[in-house]
Amino acid sequence: MSAPNKNFDPVMPAALDPANLQVAVDAALVAIAAAADLAALKQARIDHAGDRSPLALANREIAALPPSAKAASGKAVGAARGQVNQALKAREADLKQAERERILTAERVDVTMLNDREPIGARHPIHTISEHIADAFVSIGYGVVEGPELESEWFNFDALNIDRDHPARTMQDTFFVGTPDSGAVLRTHTSPLQIRTMLNQQPPVYVVCPGRVYRTDELDATHTPVFHQVEGLAVDKGLSMVDLKSTLDWFASTMFGEGIVTRLRPSYFPFTEPSAEVDLECFACRGESVGDPDRSCRTCSSEGWIEWGGCGMVNPRVLQSCGIDPDVYTGFAFGMGIERTLMFRHGITDMRDLVEGDVRFTSAFGMDS
Amino acid sequence: MRAPLSWIKEYAALPEGVSARELADRLIAIGLEVETVEELGSAITGPLLVGRVTQIEELTEFKKPIRFCQVDLGDQTRGIICGATNFAEGDLIVAALPGSVLPGGFEISARKTYGHVSDGMICSGRELGINDEYDGILVLADGEVGQDARPILGLDDAVLDIAVTPDRGYCLSIRGIAREAALAYGVEFTDPASLVSQLPADGPQHPIDLRYGADRFTARALSGIDPGAASPDYMVRRLNQCGMRPVSLAVDITNYVMLELGQPLHAFDADKVQGAIQIRRPDSSEQLETLDHVKRILDPDDVVIADGSGAVALAGVMGGLTTEIDENSTNVVLEAAHFGAAQVAGTSRRHKLSSEASKRFERGVDSDLARIASDRAAALFAELAGARVDGLVDIDHRQPVTAISLPMDLPTRIVGVDIPADRARDILTRIGCTIDGDRVDVPSWRPDLTAPIDLVEEVARVVGYETIPSRGPAMGTGVGLSTQDRLLRQVRRRPAELGLVEVLSYPFLGASDLDALGLPDDDPRRTAVALANPLNDQQPLMRTTLLPGLLAIARRNVSRGSESLHLYEYGQVFRDLAEVSAPVAAAGSRPPEPVIQEMLSALPRQPEHLGLVLCGDWSQAGWWGAARPVDWSDAIRLAQAIANAVGVTLEVEPDVHAPWHPGRCARLSADGVVVGHAGELHPDVVSAYGLPARSAAAELDLSVVLGQAAPVVPAPEVSTFPVAKEDVALVVDEVTSAESLRRALADGGGELLESVRLFDVYSGPQVPEGKKSLAFALRMRATDRTLTDEDIATVRGAALASAGQLGAELRG
């Protein structure tokens, strides 16, 4: 530090010499650039921007200058200090960024390591496809109806025009409850839900009824005594077989793809008249495998059609048993096997897979089917 | 019903060259379920010729009789070795020559055997796939030496196998199927019944006393039958093609006529029938041994054919042994009757006996046929067995069939396709109806046609279902899932979201399953309905709880190598009723309301339950650390989370309830209503099912859970003011439940106490004997201000005071 400048002939202190200021700045920039980490940068800050740094000392000399010289020198020192501070700030940001990156790199893990710590649930495809079907019909204004599996005989048979000695009654291999005369059975189809609905509700009736049903078949690759159906019922003024066919075609394309249609074959069910078997156009080959030995189709056995279910116009006797006037209302009904639908839709070859509850089977389906 | 194409063609003038497959497609389109088409000769290729055995050399040096035969084949004679002995020189046989292939890929070649070159094979029916006879070779009654044997054997034919639906009994005959074939092609049909000439009724008769069960009964006496007469080739061939075994001429004739016309017939040995034949109800405890050698105790609702000795046949179902035709029978009483469909169905069901006759009567036999079929059979007996046709008794009590009034616009209305009245009338005429305006008289072979809608179906199937167009679906009037449906979906789905895998089990149980659960004798879950005809005698009951099914599935998965399992199932259980007795109302009109209610209330309660079973680890061991085994608390936690899916909070209280561990069982309730139980399974149950120790389970009654769900969830008030936290450790008696203490703190703290959460439990030397320390985190907050220190002290003090009433002391 020089002595106060008392004479009027101003003497420029060496520290304020522009060349020296430049030397100090250059030295600072070299030191800042050389700082390899935040600790080194801190030392560089002390050395070159601290209270005892050359630039700080130069700054003090300004106070001793005559007023006429202060402005120019102040500007020069300020510029020099600004240059150094800016370099410090930039370097600090760079070093902090590098430090973060070092830590993040060090924290790298092998994300491919198996992570099956917590169990993952799944739903049974019988139930998810039933909901899928119900949702489709809900979207066109149908209600969903479920009901008891242990059913009064009248609902399961008599009201559906299947009287006691009707061959269909023995055809269906019924589980009787208690004694054969108890008046109760395990429902052999979801059709008693038609009766329950129509007893409760005057037309218009539009419902879809998924549910579990029972027949005395032994379990094998294609049969199970406990299985599932979905039933549809519509009763309204002016419904005809055209509505039935149209609804089935819509159902087929909703479930199996745009343009997939159904085919009706005359058949017999006591509760519908006229009655038909419903065939589904093969969604896998769309009939292109028929008669083409090079394109055999496993889904439809190269038949082009898959047996899907039964349907028909609600027999007027059934409407009458529910107190609905068949001269005013007509209706249609249809029913499909859920297991059967799953089997051809998903290529399931053994019914037992659907029945046994092996978690490996269910887990593959996740939350949908 | 198996129907040979050649036989159908006899009565239906099908276009030239129609194949069996084409016919099948047409029949399917008009409503016959053709299951298979069997091309009979398709498994045989190469030369198969008629030959005459001109010389037989018996080779005696072998253990069994062997013949070296010279066979004349017209332009050649071949030497063929044969092991059968049922033929003689001069007989016509079927020879498969070298180069031919028989069913099963059996290739015929010339080969040396038994010291001779055998230049082909003399065939048995079995080897050609015609029948099951293998005792001897086929000996032909006629044929031309050297001609192709296939046409004679029917091997150029095809058989359609048709599953006849219950409404089409008339199609259990060639007559009916040919009628449908003609209808399908729109060609002429010759009714075989119209070809039968009526035979005189006079002559010696067998007396008949018709009391019950039939509205038509005919009995034709036949005498002087040659017991040695054999069935002709065509009859044997057709019986075989139709899947019936040829037995004897008398039996074959009755079966043949049944196949041809659809009328079941029965031939009694007249010399074994004692006195007049009665058709009546059985006497009490009357018995009958039927032709299948089963002794049957007759039901009072059956109808029997009886003679002086008692029942000799089960009417419409099966004959009896005592009057069976045998190889010495020369006199026959031939029965052709029209028994009631329901009557025969009942007998068949009660005796679990289905026969060719009962199948036809159940579905309805043409009521005009009895006399015609009887005459047809009698003529065959005369022609083929030299029988003398004696007198006929024909009792006819038939009522006239009511005509149907068909509004001629009904077909259009139901089918939705324009069907002019003329078209409908034409179709109905073609199926055999007589029409006068709207009045339709149905033919005798269609007892299934009783209402206008039945006629609509006839019209529709002939018009063709393929003509029905498709447009948009029939739109319903509903507005989406109901609240109940939506809530059900949530609880049914939540367990899977929580990590459980859904399974479905059969809902059948045995008493041993309930024993394995350790249920007390008076447990309501022991009140179960039983099935009259269970698949498995060990499991005759309907489930009252889901746990046995779930545990069995858990065991199956364990046995297949899964160690940790988290399973759930939902479904109906069948409760509170062991005996069901429901009225069965009449059909055809809506039953009176009290009867409907009675039918509904007779059923057991069938609530939907949800069960879960946890075995092994909840979280597995891995690079992250050790496994966490499942325990009692998982079952409770999951049950609570499931109920929470529909906004229901389950309260937990200790309980003792099988099949749970008595010290680790929670009773779960919502608003004081018990919903179910959860906890660790009793060790005895765990070992009974072979599951890992400490397996846990829960079972909830979803119908109760849903009943507690609020239709609209009230929103909580969420405060944005700062929270004040205080922890308190309380020393209480060991038996004091954490939940009761938590509730006491919460109740005491009041509105400002936002939550109380148990975060630590301690028992040991730091607290007195018989005591435990429970540490709770209290969170306090107001909705309108920041709490002051004074507020906090007040809330804390009030909470502690309330806890103090349970004997809780602040831990020092």
Coordinates of N, CA and C in Angstrom, one line a residue, chain B residues 413-525:
Chain B
R413 N -94.7 -61.0 -39.4 CA -94.5 -60.3 -38.2 C -93.4 -60.9 -37.4
I414 N -93.3 -62.2 -37.3 CA -92.3 -62.8 -36.4 C -90.9 -62.9 -37.1
V415 N -90.9 -63.2 -38.4 CA -89.7 -63.4 -39.1 C -89.1 -62.0 -39.5
G416 N -89.9 -61.1 -39.8 CA -89.4 -59.8 -40.1 C -89.1 -59.6 -41.6
V417 N -89.4 -60.7 -42.4 CA -89.2 -60.7 -43.8 C -90.6 -60.8 -44.4
D418 N -90.8 -60.2 -45.5 CA -92.2 -60.2 -46.1 C -92.4 -61.7 -46.7
I419 N -93.4 -62.3 -46.1 CA -93.8 -63.6 -46.5 C -95.3 -63.6 -46.9
P420 N -95.6 -63.5 -48.2 CA -97.0 -63.4 -48.6 C -97.8 -64.6 -48.1
A421 N -99.1 -64.4 -47.9 CA -99.9 -65.5 -47.4 C -99.9 -66.7 -48.3
D422 N -99.8 -66.5 -49.6 CA -99.8 -67.7 -50.5 C -98.6 -68.5 -50.3
R423 N -97.5 -67.8 -50.1 CA -96.2 -68.5 -49.9 C -96.3 -69.4 -48.6
A424 N -96.8 -68.8 -47.5 CA -97.0 -69.5 -46.3 C -97.9 -70.7 -46.4
R425 N -99.0 -70.5 -47.1 CA -99.9 -71.6 -47.3 C -99.3 -72.7 -48.1
D426 N -98.5 -72.3 -49.1 CA -97.8 -73.3 -50.0 C -96.9 -74.2 -49.1
I427 N -96.1 -73.5 -48.3 CA -95.1 -74.2 -47.5 C -95.8 -75.1 -46.5
L428 N -96.9 -74.7 -45.9 CA -97.6 -75.5 -44.9 C -98.2 -76.7 -45.6
T429 N -98.7 -76.5 -46.8 CA -99.2 -77.6 -47.5 C -98.1 -78.7 -47.8
R430 N -97.0 -78.2 -48.2 CA -95.9 -79.1 -48.5 C -95.4 -79.9 -47.3
I431 N -95.5 -79.3 -46.1 CA -95.1 -80.1 -44.9 C -96.3 -81.1 -44.5
G432 N -97.4 -81.0 -45.2 CA -98.5 -82.0 -44.9 C -99.7 -81.4 -44.3
C433 N -99.8 -80.1 -44.1 CA -101.0 -79.5 -43.5 C -102.1 -79.4 -44.6
T434 N -103.3 -79.3 -44.1 CA -104.5 -79.0 -44.9 C -105.0 -77.6 -44.5
I435 N -105.2 -76.8 -45.5 CA -105.5 -75.4 -45.2 C -106.8 -75.0 -45.8
D436 N -107.5 -74.3 -44.9 CA -108.8 -73.7 -45.4 C -108.9 -72.3 -44.8
G437 N -108.5 -71.3 -45.6 CA -108.5 -69.9 -45.0 C -107.4 -69.8 -44.0
D438 N -107.7 -69.4 -42.8 CA -106.8 -69.3 -41.7 C -106.7 -70.6 -40.9
R439 N -107.6 -71.6 -41.3 CA -107.6 -72.8 -40.5 C -106.6 -73.8 -41.1
V440 N -105.8 -74.3 -40.1 CA -104.7 -75.2 -40.5 C -104.9 -76.5 -39.8
D441 N -105.1 -77.6 -40.5 CA -105.1 -79.0 -39.9 C -103.7 -79.6 -40.1
V442 N -103.1 -80.0 -39.0 CA -101.8 -80.5 -39.1 C -101.8 -82.0 -39.4
P443 N -100.7 -82.5 -40.0 CA -100.7 -83.9 -40.3 C -100.5 -84.8 -39.1
S444 N -100.9 -86.0 -39.2 CA -100.8 -86.9 -38.1 C -99.4 -87.2 -37.5
W445 N -98.4 -87.0 -38.4 CA -97.1 -87.2 -37.9 C -96.4 -86.0 -37.3
R446 N -97.2 -84.9 -37.1 CA -96.7 -83.7 -36.5 C -97.4 -83.3 -35.2
P447 N -97.4 -84.2 -34.2 CA -98.0 -83.8 -33.0 C -97.4 -82.6 -32.3
D448 N -96.2 -82.2 -32.7 CA -95.5 -81.0 -32.1 C -96.2 -79.7 -32.6
L449 N -96.9 -79.8 -33.6 CA -97.5 -78.5 -34.1 C -98.9 -78.3 -33.4
T450 N -98.9 -77.4 -32.5 CA -100.1 -77.2 -31.7 C -100.5 -75.7 -31.6
A451 N -99.6 -74.8 -32.0 CA -99.9 -73.4 -31.9 C -99.5 -72.6 -33.1
P452 N -100.1 -71.5 -33.4 CA -99.7 -70.7 -34.6 C -98.2 -70.5 -34.7
I453 N -97.5 -70.3 -33.5 CA -96.1 -70.0 -33.6 C -95.3 -71.2 -34.2
D454 N -95.8 -72.4 -33.9 CA -95.2 -73.6 -34.4 C -95.2 -73.7 -35.9
L455 N -96.3 -73.1 -36.5 CA -96.5 -73.1 -37.9 C -95.5 -72.0 -38.5
V456 N -95.4 -70.9 -37.7 CA -94.5 -69.9 -38.2 C -93.1 -70.4 -38.4
E457 N -92.7 -71.3 -37.4 CA -91.3 -71.9 -37.5 C -91.2 -72.7 -38.8
E458 N -92.3 -73.5 -39.1 CA -92.2 -74.3 -40.3 C -92.0 -73.4 -41.5
V459 N -92.8 -72.3 -41.5 CA -92.7 -71.4 -42.7 C -91.2 -70.8 -42.7
A460 N -90.8 -70.4 -41.6 CA -89.5 -69.7 -41.5 C -88.3 -70.6 -42.0
R461 N -88.4 -71.9 -41.6 CA -87.2 -72.8 -41.9 C -87.2 -73.1 -43.4
V462 N -88.4 -73.1 -44.0 CA -88.4 -73.4 -45.4 C -88.1 -72.2 -46.2
V463 N -88.6 -71.0 -45.8 CA -88.2 -69.8 -46.4 C -86.6 -69.7 -46.3
G464 N -86.1 -70.1 -45.2 CA -84.6 -70.1 -45.1 C -84.1 -69.0 -44.2
Y465 N -83.5 -69.4 -43.1 CA -82.9 -68.4 -42.2 C -81.9 -67.5 -42.8
E466 N -81.3 -68.0 -43.9 CA -80.2 -67.2 -44.6 C -80.8 -66.0 -45.3
T467 N -82.2 -66.0 -45.4 CA -82.8 -64.8 -46.1 C -83.0 -63.7 -45.1
I468 N -82.8 -63.9 -43.8 CA -83.0 -62.9 -42.9 C -81.9 -61.8 -42.9
P469 N -82.2 -60.6 -43.2 CA -81.2 -59.6 -43.3 C -80.7 -59.1 -41.9
S470 N -79.6 -58.3 -42.0 CA -79.0 -57.8 -40.8 C -78.9 -56.3 -40.9
R471 N -79.3 -55.6 -39.8 CA -79.1 -54.1 -39.7 C -78.5 -53.8 -38.4
G472 N -78.7 -52.7 -37.8 CA -78.2 -52.4 -36.5 C -78.8 -53.2 -35.4
P473 N -78.2 -53.4 -34.2 CA -78.8 -54.2 -33.2 C -80.0 -53.5 -32.6
A474 N -80.9 -54.4 -32.0 CA -82.1 -53.9 -31.3 C -81.6 -53.1 -30.1
M475 N -81.9 -51.8 -30.1 CA -81.3 -51.0 -29.0 C -82.3 -51.0 -27.8
G476 N -81.6 -51.2 -26.6 CA -82.4 -51.2 -25.4 C -82.7 -49.8 -24.8
T477 N -83.3 -49.8 -23.7 CA -83.8 -48.5 -23.1 C -83.0 -48.2 -21.8
G478 N -82.0 -49.0 -21.5 CA -81.3 -48.9 -20.3 C -80.3 -47.7 -20.3
V479 N -79.8 -47.4 -19.1 CA -78.9 -46.2 -19.0 C -77.6 -46.6 -18.3
G480 N -77.1 -47.8 -18.6 CA -75.8 -48.1 -18.0 C -75.9 -49.1 -16.9
L481 N -74.8 -49.4 -16.3 CA -74.8 -50.3 -15.1 C -75.5 -49.7 -14.0
S482 N -76.2 -50.5 -13.2 CA -76.9 -50.0 -12.0 C -75.8 -49.7 -10.9
T483 N -76.2 -49.0 -9.9 CA -75.3 -48.8 -8.8 C -74.8 -50.1 -8.2
Q484 N -75.7 -51.0 -8.0 CA -75.4 -52.3 -7.5 C -74.3 -53.0 -8.3
D485 N -74.5 -53.0 -9.7 CA -73.6 -53.6 -10.6 C -72.2 -53.0 -10.5
R486 N -72.2 -51.6 -10.4 CA -70.9 -50.9 -10.4 C -70.2 -51.3 -9.1
L487 N -70.9 -51.3 -8.0 CA -70.2 -51.6 -6.7 C -69.7 -53.0 -6.7
L488 N -70.5 -53.9 -7.2 CA -70.1 -55.3 -7.3 C -68.8 -55.5 -8.1
R489 N -68.8 -54.8 -9.2 CA -67.6 -54.8 -10.1 C -66.4 -54.4 -9.3
Q490 N -66.5 -53.4 -8.4 CA -65.4 -52.8 -7.7 C -64.9 -53.9 -6.7
V491 N -65.8 -54.4 -5.9 CA -65.3 -55.4 -4.9 C -64.8 -56.7 -5.5
R492 N -65.4 -57.1 -6.7 CA -64.9 -58.3 -7.3 C -63.5 -58.1 -7.9
R493 N -63.2 -56.9 -8.2 CA -62.0 -56.6 -8.9 C -60.8 -56.2 -8.0
R494 N -61.2 -55.6 -6.9 CA -60.2 -55.0 -6.0 C -59.1 -56.0 -5.6
P495 N -59.5 -57.3 -5.2 CA -58.5 -58.2 -4.7 C -57.4 -58.4 -5.8
A496 N -57.7 -58.5 -7.0 CA -56.7 -58.6 -8.1 C -55.8 -57.4 -8.1
E497 N -56.4 -56.2 -7.9 CA -55.6 -55.0 -7.9 C -54.6 -55.0 -6.7
L498 N -55.0 -55.7 -5.7 CA -54.2 -55.8 -4.5 C -53.1 -56.9 -4.5
G499 N -53.1 -57.7 -5.6 CA -52.1 -58.7 -5.8 C -52.6 -60.1 -5.7
L500 N -53.9 -60.3 -5.6 CA -54.4 -61.7 -5.5 C -54.9 -62.2 -6.9
V501 N -54.8 -63.6 -7.0 CA -55.1 -64.2 -8.3 C -56.5 -64.9 -8.1
E502 N -57.4 -64.6 -9.0 CA -58.8 -65.1 -8.9 C -58.8 -66.5 -9.4
V503 N -59.6 -67.4 -8.7 CA -59.8 -68.8 -9.1 C -61.3 -69.0 -9.0
L504 N -61.7 -70.1 -9.6 CA -63.1 -70.5 -9.5 C -63.1 -72.0 -9.1
S505 N -63.9 -72.3 -8.1 CA -63.9 -73.8 -7.7 C -65.4 -74.3 -7.8
Y506 N -65.5 -75.6 -7.9 CA -66.9 -76.2 -7.9 C -67.5 -75.9 -6.5
P507 N -68.8 -75.6 -6.5 CA -69.4 -75.3 -5.2 C -70.0 -76.5 -4.5
F508 N -69.3 -77.6 -4.6 CA -69.8 -78.8 -3.9 C -68.9 -79.1 -2.7
L509 N -69.5 -79.6 -1.6 CA -68.8 -79.9 -0.4 C -69.3 -81.3 0.1
G510 N -68.4 -81.9 1.0 CA -68.9 -83.0 1.8 C -68.8 -82.6 3.2
A511 N -69.5 -83.5 4.1 CA -69.4 -83.2 5.5 C -68.0 -83.2 6.0
S512 N -67.2 -84.0 5.3 CA -65.8 -84.1 5.8 C -65.0 -82.8 5.5
D513 N -65.4 -82.1 4.5 CA -64.8 -80.7 4.3 C -65.1 -79.8 5.5
L514 N -66.4 -79.9 5.9 CA -66.8 -79.0 7.1 C -66.1 -79.5 8.3
D515 N -65.9 -80.8 8.5 CA -65.1 -81.4 9.6 C -63.7 -80.8 9.6
A516 N -63.1 -80.9 8.3 CA -61.7 -80.4 8.2 C -61.6 -79.0 8.6
L517 N -62.6 -78.2 8.5 CA -62.6 -76.8 8.9 C -62.7 -76.7 10.4
G518 N -63.1 -77.8 11.1 CA -63.3 -77.8 12.5 C -64.5 -77.0 13.0
L519 N -65.5 -77.0 12.1 CA -66.8 -76.3 12.5 C -67.5 -77.0 13.6
P520 N -68.0 -76.3 14.6 CA -68.8 -76.9 15.6 C -70.1 -77.5 15.1
D521 N -70.7 -78.4 15.8 CA -71.9 -79.1 15.3 C -73.0 -78.2 15.0
D522 N -73.1 -77.1 15.8 CA -74.2 -76.2 15.6 C -73.9 -75.0 14.7
D523 N -72.8 -75.1 14.0 CA -72.4 -74.0 13.1 C -73.4 -73.9 12.0
P524 N -73.8 -72.6 11.7 CA -74.8 -72.5 10.6 C -74.3 -72.9 9.3
R525 N -72.9 -73.0 9.1 CA -72.4 -73.4 7.8 C -72.6 -74.9 7.7

